[in-house]
């Protein structure tokens, strides 16, 4: 069945099999009846991903947290909860959403460089598992608020390890030019300060070097950096209960059907092989895109096919307000025509209706011959799609439909 998340219209939806073009998966009658644009989530792909994570971590070598910023759709968060994962949160709103979904507060990590006082108080009032602290002023604020509330705050210090993950500059987070974390040169001083604060329990160290990383070399470098830090703190007699390596694992945007799941085995295997944890030390991951990226598509309808001297434009009813990644990151998504009656293809620029020249989903995209009224799927849009949507141009937020075969 398909359950309606935040769709603008409700419909009686029928079971489907698979996930792909018109001949191999999408429920075409339902899609034709549903107001576009909307996000379509294949819950079977999501569950396969979560099952694979649980299989690869069945030996309890780590705890996996889902980064809710990737997609805060309530049904997706509930699925995360059902599979026993924790959550990584970056706002009070995300804390409230996780609580509403039934995620245990002990399984929550609160990250982000700009935690407001009310958000810190919210986390403390529910005894969340850990605050990932990104600056000394934040550390002092948490200590003060915790004291006022007569609480002890579990804290992990986020370390900026100065590792370039060689991804887009807007999703690189682990170099000294980024706003995230504590510079590694002053880490000893900050650790000492945290250990002296009355209402702080220094729980561990936290790292995150970027997003959409598909090569293992940056993660290997991170392991080396962590190993050296742990050796250094061993010499000082300082032991951390937990090491959090963040997330960052990417997905295959070019071939979503061939590789619907990320390379989780190689990812977890890299840390198992290279990270030298101390006895009793807990390892944490915070994956977002890798969990939900492959399960979602943005479904939109062709408004017009426009011919110019040098270009053919497919103008769809979804815009950069619905999926901002191509405009913001120059991101590439696989785009498919779901309803074309033609066998031959043509080359188009796929663009939206928003009054910005950057409202382009793809240049020189090869599609089955396309005409007004066709349905278009923009694939691998499960992460940072719906969660980053806006009402720019006073447009409505996109709806969502979640598909499951049971």
Short mmCIF file of C-alpha atoms in Angstrom, two decimals:
data_model
loop_
_atom_site.label_atom_id
_atom_site.label_comp_id
_atom_site.label_asym_id
_atom_site.label_seq_id
_atom_site.Cartn_x
_atom_site.Cartn_y
_atom_site.Cartn_z
CA UNK A 1 0.00 0.00 0.00
CA UNK A 2 0.98 3.63 -0.23
CA UNK A 3 0.55 5.88 2.75
CA UNK A 4 0.01 9.57 2.33
CA UNK A 5 2.50 11.72 4.20
CA UNK A 6 2.06 15.43 3.54
CA UNK A 7 0.39 15.20 0.15
CA UNK A 8 -2.06 17.93 -0.72
CA UNK A 9 -4.66 15.43 -1.88
CA UNK A 10 -5.50 11.94 -0.61
CA UNK A 11 -6.10 9.07 -3.03
CA UNK A 12 -6.79 5.35 -2.77
CA UNK A 13 -3.43 3.98 -3.87
CA UNK A 14 -2.69 0.54 -5.24
CA UNK A 15 0.25 -1.84 -4.62
CA UNK A 16 3.18 -1.73 -7.02
CA UNK A 17 6.22 -3.88 -7.63
CA UNK A 18 9.71 -2.52 -8.17
CA UNK A 19 10.90 1.00 -8.75
CA UNK A 20 11.82 2.53 -12.09
CA UNK A 21 10.42 3.41 -15.49
CA UNK A 22 6.81 3.05 -16.59
CA UNK A 23 7.30 -0.64 -17.45
CA UNK A 24 9.01 -1.60 -14.21
CA UNK A 25 7.49 -0.01 -11.21
CA UNK A 26 5.82 3.34 -10.75
CA UNK A 27 2.04 3.14 -10.12
CA UNK A 28 1.14 5.19 -13.15
CA UNK A 29 -2.59 5.52 -12.51
CA UNK A 30 -1.95 6.83 -9.03
CA UNK A 31 0.77 9.21 -10.18
CA UNK A 32 -1.50 10.60 -12.89
CA UNK A 33 -4.19 11.32 -10.31
CA UNK A 34 -1.88 12.96 -7.76
CA UNK A 35 -1.24 16.66 -7.85
CA UNK A 36 2.35 17.41 -8.82
CA UNK A 37 5.00 18.10 -7.75
CA UNK A 38 5.40 15.61 -4.91
CA UNK A 39 8.04 13.38 -3.37
CA UNK A 40 7.62 9.65 -3.90
CA UNK A 41 9.34 7.38 -1.38
CA UNK A 42 9.98 3.69 -1.97
CA UNK A 43 9.84 2.32 1.57
CA UNK A 44 11.12 -1.05 0.37
CA UNK A 45 14.42 0.57 -0.68
CA UNK A 46 14.59 2.39 2.65
CA UNK A 47 13.98 -0.85 4.57
CA UNK A 48 16.57 -2.75 2.55
CA UNK A 49 19.08 -0.04 3.39
CA UNK A 50 18.21 -0.15 7.09
CA UNK A 51 18.27 -3.95 7.12
CA UNK A 52 21.73 -3.88 5.53
CA UNK A 53 22.95 -1.43 8.18
CA UNK A 54 21.62 -3.68 10.93
CA UNK A 55 23.21 -6.74 9.31
CA UNK A 56 26.62 -5.08 9.05
CA UNK A 57 26.49 -3.80 12.63
CA UNK A 58 24.94 -6.89 14.24
CA UNK A 59 28.14 -7.50 16.20
CA UNK A 60 27.43 -4.30 18.17
CA UNK A 61 30.67 -2.68 17.09
CA UNK A 62 28.84 0.64 16.71
CA UNK A 63 25.62 2.61 17.10
CA UNK A 64 24.15 4.22 13.98
CA UNK A 65 22.23 7.47 14.16
CA UNK A 66 20.10 8.86 11.33
CA UNK A 67 20.78 12.52 10.46
CA UNK A 68 17.24 13.88 10.43
CA UNK A 69 18.29 16.98 8.48
CA UNK A 70 18.49 14.76 5.39
CA UNK A 71 14.74 14.12 5.47
CA UNK A 72 12.36 14.82 8.31
CA UNK A 73 9.30 13.18 6.76
CA UNK A 74 7.42 11.72 9.77
CA UNK A 75 6.92 8.32 8.17
CA UNK A 76 10.63 8.02 7.42
CA UNK A 77 11.52 8.92 11.01
CA UNK A 78 9.07 6.29 12.25
CA UNK A 79 10.76 3.70 10.02
CA UNK A 80 14.12 4.70 11.47
CA UNK A 81 12.70 4.14 14.95
CA UNK A 82 11.29 0.73 14.00
CA UNK A 83 14.76 -0.39 12.88
CA UNK A 84 16.33 0.66 16.18
CA UNK A 85 18.57 3.48 14.97
CA UNK A 86 19.28 6.61 16.94
CA UNK A 87 19.07 10.11 15.48
CA UNK A 88 21.39 13.04 14.90
CA UNK A 89 19.54 16.36 15.33
CA UNK A 90 20.43 19.96 14.50
CA UNK A 91 17.46 21.96 15.80
CA UNK A 92 14.81 22.04 18.48
CA UNK A 93 12.23 21.25 15.82
CA UNK A 94 14.08 18.06 14.95
CA UNK A 95 14.26 17.12 18.64
CA UNK A 96 10.49 17.53 18.89
CA UNK A 97 9.91 15.50 15.71
CA UNK A 98 12.12 12.67 17.01
CA UNK A 99 10.33 12.64 20.36
CA UNK A 100 6.97 12.56 18.59
CA UNK A 101 8.15 9.56 16.55
CA UNK A 102 9.04 7.72 19.75
CA UNK A 103 12.83 7.81 19.41
CA UNK A 104 14.34 7.28 22.88
CA UNK A 105 15.99 10.48 24.10
CA UNK A 106 19.06 8.44 25.08
CA UNK A 107 19.54 7.68 21.35
CA UNK A 108 19.62 11.36 20.35
CA UNK A 109 22.72 13.41 19.51
CA UNK A 110 22.30 17.18 19.18
CA UNK A 111 24.72 18.74 16.68
CA UNK A 112 25.10 22.16 15.05
CA UNK A 113 27.16 25.30 15.53
CA UNK A 114 24.31 27.55 16.70
CA UNK A 115 22.22 25.90 19.40
CA UNK A 116 19.82 28.41 20.94
CA UNK A 117 19.28 28.48 24.71
CA UNK A 118 15.74 27.13 24.39
CA UNK A 119 17.01 24.25 22.24
CA UNK A 120 19.68 23.38 24.80
CA UNK A 121 17.04 23.50 27.54
CA UNK A 122 14.76 21.26 25.50
CA UNK A 123 17.50 18.69 25.07
CA UNK A 124 18.43 18.80 28.74
CA UNK A 125 14.82 18.52 29.89
CA UNK A 126 14.51 15.22 28.01
CA UNK A 127 18.00 13.96 29.00
CA UNK A 128 19.13 13.46 25.40
CA UNK A 129 22.11 11.22 24.88
CA UNK A 130 24.75 13.74 23.86
CA UNK A 131 25.42 17.32 22.80
CA UNK A 132 28.03 17.55 20.03
CA UNK A 133 29.73 20.81 21.05
CA UNK A 134 31.32 22.99 18.38
CA UNK A 135 32.84 25.93 20.31
CA UNK A 136 33.99 27.01 23.76
CA UNK A 137 31.18 29.60 24.09
CA UNK A 138 28.65 26.84 23.38
CA UNK A 139 30.30 24.58 25.95
CA UNK A 140 30.05 27.33 28.57
CA UNK A 141 26.39 28.01 27.67
CA UNK A 142 25.45 24.34 28.04
CA UNK A 143 27.24 24.19 31.39
CA UNK A 144 25.40 27.30 32.63
CA UNK A 145 21.96 26.17 31.47
CA UNK A 146 22.52 22.66 32.83
CA UNK A 147 23.47 24.18 36.18
CA UNK A 148 20.29 26.24 36.27
CA UNK A 149 18.29 23.10 35.54
CA UNK A 150 20.30 20.98 37.99
CA UNK A 151 21.30 18.65 35.16
CA UNK A 152 24.47 17.00 33.89
CA UNK A 153 24.99 17.37 30.15
CA UNK A 154 26.71 14.58 28.22
CA UNK A 155 29.00 16.29 25.74
CA UNK A 156 31.20 15.24 22.84
CA UNK A 157 33.63 17.82 21.50
CA UNK A 158 33.45 18.13 17.74
CA UNK A 159 36.97 18.20 16.36
CA UNK A 160 37.83 19.88 13.09
CA UNK A 161 40.44 17.38 11.82
CA UNK A 162 41.55 19.51 8.85
CA UNK A 163 40.79 16.81 6.27
CA UNK A 164 39.63 17.81 2.78
CA UNK A 165 37.10 15.24 1.60
CA UNK A 166 37.26 16.66 -1.96
CA UNK A 167 33.53 17.08 -2.28
CA UNK A 168 31.55 20.23 -3.12
CA UNK A 169 32.77 23.22 -1.09
CA UNK A 170 29.28 23.72 0.39
CA UNK A 171 29.21 20.22 1.89
CA UNK A 172 32.83 20.05 3.04
CA UNK A 173 32.90 20.39 6.82
CA UNK A 174 36.26 19.10 8.05
CA UNK A 175 38.82 21.76 7.04
CA UNK A 176 40.06 24.77 8.97
CA UNK A 177 38.18 27.11 6.62
CA UNK A 178 34.82 25.64 7.72
CA UNK A 179 32.71 26.95 10.58
CA UNK A 180 32.38 23.53 12.19
CA UNK A 181 34.15 22.12 15.20
CA UNK A 182 37.15 22.89 17.42
CA UNK A 183 40.52 23.41 15.77
CA UNK A 184 42.70 20.40 16.44
CA UNK A 185 45.54 22.68 17.64
CA UNK A 186 43.53 23.85 20.67
CA UNK A 187 41.78 20.56 21.40
CA UNK A 188 43.88 19.71 24.48
CA UNK A 189 42.98 23.02 26.08
CA UNK A 190 39.26 22.62 25.35
CA UNK A 191 39.21 19.04 26.66
CA UNK A 192 40.86 20.20 29.90
CA UNK A 193 38.33 23.03 30.22
CA UNK A 194 35.37 20.69 29.63
CA UNK A 195 36.60 18.26 32.27
CA UNK A 196 36.70 21.05 34.83
CA UNK A 197 33.13 22.27 34.26
CA UNK A 198 30.75 21.24 37.02
CA UNK A 199 27.70 20.41 34.91
CA UNK A 200 29.49 18.80 31.94
CA UNK A 201 30.19 15.11 31.49
CA UNK A 202 32.80 14.92 28.74
CA UNK A 203 31.60 11.83 26.95
CA UNK A 204 33.72 11.72 23.82
CA UNK A 205 35.03 13.20 20.59
CA UNK A 206 32.97 13.88 17.50
CA UNK A 207 34.06 14.23 13.86
CA UNK A 208 32.38 14.87 10.51
CA UNK A 209 34.42 15.66 7.40
CA UNK A 210 31.77 16.25 4.74
CA UNK A 211 29.01 14.76 2.64
CA UNK A 212 28.58 12.75 -0.58
CA UNK A 213 31.96 11.05 -0.12
CA UNK A 214 32.24 7.97 -2.34
CA UNK A 215 35.95 7.16 -1.99
CA UNK A 216 37.25 5.57 1.20
CA UNK A 217 40.53 7.50 1.33
CA UNK A 218 39.08 10.48 3.30
CA UNK A 219 37.62 8.05 5.87
CA UNK A 220 40.97 6.26 6.11
CA UNK A 221 42.62 9.63 6.77
CA UNK A 222 40.03 10.31 9.46
CA UNK A 223 40.83 6.99 11.14
CA UNK A 224 44.53 7.85 11.16
CA UNK A 225 43.79 11.26 12.69
CA UNK A 226 41.58 9.74 15.39
CA UNK A 227 44.12 7.02 16.20
CA UNK A 228 46.82 9.65 16.69
CA UNK A 229 44.56 11.73 18.92
CA UNK A 230 43.64 8.74 21.07
CA UNK A 231 47.33 7.88 21.48
CA UNK A 232 48.00 11.45 22.51
CA UNK A 233 45.24 11.50 25.11
CA UNK A 234 46.28 8.07 26.41
CA UNK A 235 49.63 9.63 27.28
CA UNK A 236 47.73 12.24 29.31
CA UNK A 237 45.64 9.62 31.09
CA UNK A 238 42.43 10.80 29.41
CA UNK A 239 39.93 8.19 28.21
CA UNK A 240 36.81 8.93 26.13
CA UNK A 241 33.71 6.76 26.42
CA UNK A 242 32.68 7.35 22.80
CA UNK A 243 34.10 8.22 19.41
CA UNK A 244 31.64 9.60 16.85
CA UNK A 245 32.91 9.58 13.25
CA UNK A 246 29.86 11.34 11.79
CA UNK A 247 28.60 10.28 8.38
CA UNK A 248 29.31 11.50 4.86
CA UNK A 249 28.92 8.33 2.81
CA UNK A 250 27.60 9.17 -0.66
CA UNK A 251 25.19 7.49 -3.07
CA UNK A 252 25.23 6.79 -6.82
CA UNK A 253 23.21 9.61 -8.38
CA UNK A 254 24.02 8.51 -11.92
CA UNK A 255 22.81 4.88 -11.66
CA UNK A 256 20.03 4.68 -9.05
CA UNK A 257 18.55 1.41 -10.35
CA UNK A 258 21.89 -0.38 -10.61
CA UNK A 259 23.02 0.82 -7.17
CA UNK A 260 19.96 1.62 -5.06
CA UNK A 261 21.96 1.07 -1.85
CA UNK A 262 25.24 2.80 -0.94
CA UNK A 263 28.46 0.86 -0.40
CA UNK A 264 27.79 0.28 3.29
CA UNK A 265 29.95 -2.81 3.56
CA UNK A 266 33.10 -1.05 2.38
CA UNK A 267 32.26 2.00 4.52
CA UNK A 268 31.79 0.16 7.81
CA UNK A 269 34.64 -2.19 6.91
CA UNK A 270 37.04 0.75 6.59
CA UNK A 271 36.43 1.81 10.19
CA UNK A 272 36.48 -1.77 11.48
CA UNK A 273 39.83 -2.32 9.81
CA UNK A 274 41.56 0.95 10.58
CA UNK A 275 40.16 2.48 13.77
CA UNK A 276 41.95 1.43 16.96
CA UNK A 277 39.29 1.82 19.64
CA UNK A 278 40.15 1.38 23.30
CA UNK A 279 38.48 -1.36 25.38
CA UNK A 280 34.90 -0.39 26.19
CA UNK A 281 34.93 2.59 23.83
CA UNK A 282 31.69 3.11 21.92
CA UNK A 283 31.72 3.95 18.20
CA UNK A 284 28.96 6.10 16.67
CA UNK A 285 28.00 6.92 13.08
CA UNK A 286 25.61 9.61 11.86
CA UNK A 287 24.41 8.75 8.35
CA UNK A 288 21.83 10.79 6.45
CA UNK A 289 22.06 10.79 2.68
CA UNK A 290 23.27 7.19 2.58
CA UNK A 291 20.12 6.04 4.38
CA UNK A 292 17.39 7.96 2.53
CA UNK A 293 18.91 9.36 -0.65
CA UNK A 294 18.11 6.42 -2.89
CA UNK A 295 14.53 5.84 -1.79
CA UNK A 296 13.02 9.10 -3.06
CA UNK A 297 12.06 10.70 -6.37
CA UNK A 298 10.56 14.09 -7.09
CA UNK A 299 7.61 13.55 -9.43
CA UNK A 300 6.61 16.49 -11.60
CA UNK A 301 4.64 17.18 -14.77
CA UNK A 302 5.73 18.76 -18.03
CA UNK A 303 4.03 22.10 -18.55
CA UNK A 304 5.61 23.02 -21.87
CA UNK A 305 8.30 21.95 -24.31
CA UNK A 306 9.90 25.13 -25.59
CA UNK A 307 12.04 25.36 -28.70
CA UNK A 308 14.75 28.00 -29.09
CA UNK A 309 17.48 28.47 -31.66
CA UNK A 310 19.97 26.23 -29.84
CA UNK A 311 17.97 24.47 -27.13
CA UNK A 312 14.90 22.45 -26.33
CA UNK A 313 13.56 23.19 -22.86
CA UNK A 314 11.35 20.86 -20.88
CA UNK A 315 9.56 23.16 -18.43
CA UNK A 316 8.18 21.20 -15.47
CA UNK A 317 5.94 22.25 -12.59
CA UNK A 318 8.62 21.56 -9.96
CA UNK A 319 11.14 24.25 -9.24
CA UNK A 320 14.27 24.98 -7.30
CA UNK A 321 12.04 25.68 -4.31
CA UNK A 322 11.04 21.98 -4.37
CA UNK A 323 14.54 20.57 -4.99
CA UNK A 324 17.32 23.11 -4.54
CA UNK A 325 20.32 20.78 -4.83
CA UNK A 326 21.00 21.36 -8.58
CA UNK A 327 20.82 25.16 -8.16
CA UNK A 328 22.76 25.24 -4.88
CA UNK A 329 25.39 22.53 -5.41
CA UNK A 330 25.29 22.03 -9.19
CA UNK A 331 24.16 18.54 -8.23
CA UNK A 332 23.25 16.01 -10.92
CA UNK A 333 20.23 13.74 -10.62
CA UNK A 334 19.10 11.03 -13.02
CA UNK A 335 15.94 12.30 -14.75
CA UNK A 336 13.43 9.99 -16.47
CA UNK A 337 10.27 10.46 -18.49
CA UNK A 338 7.74 8.02 -17.03
CA UNK A 339 4.96 8.37 -19.58
CA UNK A 340 6.49 9.04 -23.01
CA UNK A 341 4.83 7.11 -25.84
CA UNK A 342 8.01 7.27 -27.90
CA UNK A 343 10.97 4.91 -28.18
CA UNK A 344 13.47 7.47 -29.45
CA UNK A 345 15.21 10.09 -27.32
CA UNK A 346 16.07 13.75 -27.62
CA UNK A 347 18.23 16.20 -25.68
CA UNK A 348 16.67 18.83 -23.43
CA UNK A 349 17.39 21.28 -20.68
CA UNK A 350 15.00 20.40 -17.84
CA UNK A 351 13.96 23.59 -16.04
CA UNK A 352 11.40 24.79 -13.53
CA UNK A 353 8.95 27.71 -13.37
CA UNK A 354 10.73 29.76 -10.69
CA UNK A 355 11.84 33.21 -11.82
CA UNK A 356 15.56 32.53 -11.46
CA UNK A 357 18.05 31.57 -14.16
CA UNK A 358 19.46 28.98 -11.76
CA UNK A 359 16.14 27.11 -11.71
CA UNK A 360 17.58 24.30 -13.83
CA UNK A 361 17.50 20.60 -12.98
CA UNK A 362 19.72 19.45 -15.86
CA UNK A 363 21.45 20.72 -18.98
CA UNK A 364 21.63 18.58 -22.12
CA UNK A 365 19.62 15.76 -20.57
CA UNK A 366 18.74 12.82 -22.81
CA UNK A 367 15.08 11.84 -22.38
CA UNK A 368 12.54 9.85 -24.29
CA UNK A 369 10.81 12.32 -26.61
CA UNK A 370 8.83 14.52 -24.26
CA UNK A 371 5.62 16.48 -24.59
CA UNK A 372 3.23 18.53 -22.50
CA UNK A 373 1.58 16.49 -19.75
CA UNK A 374 4.29 13.82 -19.40
CA UNK A 375 5.34 12.80 -15.93
CA UNK A 376 9.00 13.25 -15.02
CA UNK A 377 10.88 11.55 -12.17
CA UNK A 378 13.93 13.26 -10.72
CA UNK A 379 15.64 10.35 -9.02
CA UNK A 380 17.72 9.93 -5.85
CA UNK A 381 15.96 12.87 -4.23
CA UNK A 382 15.28 11.27 -0.85
CA UNK A 383 17.96 13.32 0.91
CA UNK A 384 18.03 17.11 1.09
CA UNK A 385 15.01 17.38 -1.17
CA UNK A 386 11.79 17.68 0.81
CA UNK A 387 13.72 18.84 3.89
CA UNK A 388 15.16 21.85 2.01
CA UNK A 389 11.98 22.80 0.14
CA UNK A 390 10.69 26.36 0.48
CA UNK A 391 7.76 28.52 -0.52
CA UNK A 392 9.83 30.87 -2.69
CA UNK A 393 7.66 32.68 -5.28
CA UNK A 394 4.79 31.89 -2.85
CA UNK A 395 4.70 28.38 -4.23
CA UNK A 396 3.20 25.55 -2.17
CA UNK A 397 5.45 23.01 -0.49
CA UNK A 398 5.57 19.68 -2.33
CA UNK A 399 3.51 16.78 -1.05
CA UNK A 400 4.79 13.28 -0.36
CA UNK A 401 3.66 9.70 -0.96
CA UNK A 402 5.26 6.68 0.69
CA UNK A 403 5.03 3.33 -1.07
CA UNK A 404 5.24 -0.09 0.54
CA UNK A 405 4.39 -3.52 -0.84
CA UNK A 406 2.79 -4.85 2.36
#
